[in-house]
Amino acid sequence: MDEAVVAGATIGPRAYVSERAVVGPRTAVERSVVYEDARIGTRCRVFDSIIDAGVTVPDGAVVESKIVSNTRPERGDR
């Protein structure tokens, strides 16, 4: 699959959902970037945020003004 799956979600304004990302029903994504292979659950709100590749956002989550990533900081980056 090379397309984003956006089933019954509201996308925009100023939102980008990458290929192979999945956005669940009744979810709103605004002023945000969702990278490939990310999964956003049902009834979520994502505003002013970056959802990194491969991240899963659970059902009902509210993500505002955050960068959500699976990577850990390097030892000197804390």
Coordinates of C-alpha atoms in Angstrom, one line a residue:
M1 CA 0.0 0.0 0.0
D2 CA 1.5 3.4 -1.0
E3 CA -1.3 5.7 0.1
A4 CA -2.3 7.1 3.5
V5 CA -5.4 5.4 5.0
V6 CA -7.7 8.1 6.4
A7 CA -11.0 6.5 7.3
G8 CA -13.6 9.0 8.4
A9 CA -11.0 11.4 9.8
T10 CA -10.7 15.2 9.4
I11 CA -7.4 16.3 8.0
G12 CA -6.3 19.9 7.7
P13 CA -5.8 22.7 7.6
R14 CA -2.0 22.7 7.1
A15 CA -1.7 19.0 7.8
Y16 CA 0.4 16.4 6.0
V17 CA -0.2 12.7 6.2
S18 CA 2.5 10.6 4.6
E19 CA 2.2 7.4 2.6
R20 CA 1.4 4.3 4.5
A21 CA 0.2 6.3 7.5
V22 CA -3.1 5.2 9.1
V23 CA -5.5 7.8 10.7
G24 CA -8.5 6.3 12.5
P25 CA -12.2 7.4 12.3
R26 CA -13.4 10.4 14.1
T27 CA -9.8 11.7 14.4
A28 CA -8.8 15.3 13.7
V29 CA -5.3 16.2 12.5
E30 CA -4.5 19.9 12.1
R31 CA -1.3 21.9 11.6
S32 CA 0.7 18.6 12.0
V33 CA 2.9 16.2 10.1
V34 CA 2.3 12.4 10.3
Y35 CA 5.2 10.4 8.9
E36 CA 5.0 7.0 7.1
D37 CA 3.9 3.9 8.9
A38 CA 2.5 6.0 11.8
R39 CA -0.9 4.9 13.2
I40 CA -3.3 7.2 14.9
G41 CA -6.2 5.6 16.6
T42 CA -9.9 6.4 16.8
R43 CA -11.3 9.6 18.3
C44 CA -7.8 11.3 18.6
R45 CA -7.0 15.0 18.3
V46 CA -3.6 15.9 16.9
F47 CA -2.7 19.6 16.7
D48 CA 0.5 21.5 16.0
S49 CA 2.5 18.2 16.3
I50 CA 4.9 15.8 14.5
I51 CA 4.1 12.1 14.7
D52 CA 7.3 10.3 13.7
A53 CA 7.5 7.2 11.4
G54 CA 6.3 4.0 13.0
V55 CA 4.7 5.7 16.0
T56 CA 1.3 4.4 17.3
V57 CA -1.0 7.0 18.9
P58 CA -3.6 5.1 21.0
D59 CA -7.4 5.6 20.7
G60 CA -8.7 8.7 22.3
A61 CA -5.3 10.4 22.7
V62 CA -4.9 14.2 22.5
V63 CA -1.5 15.3 21.1
E64 CA -0.9 19.0 21.1
S65 CA 2.3 20.9 20.4
K66 CA 4.5 17.8 20.7
I67 CA 7.0 15.7 18.8
V68 CA 6.1 12.0 19.3
S69 CA 9.0 9.6 18.3
N70 CA 10.1 6.1 19.1
T71 CA 13.8 7.2 19.2
R72 CA 15.7 7.6 22.4
P73 CA 18.0 10.5 23.0
E74 CA 21.7 9.8 22.8
R75 CA 23.6 9.9 26.0
G76 CA 24.8 13.5 25.7
D77 CA 21.5 14.9 24.3
R78 CA 19.4 15.0 27.6

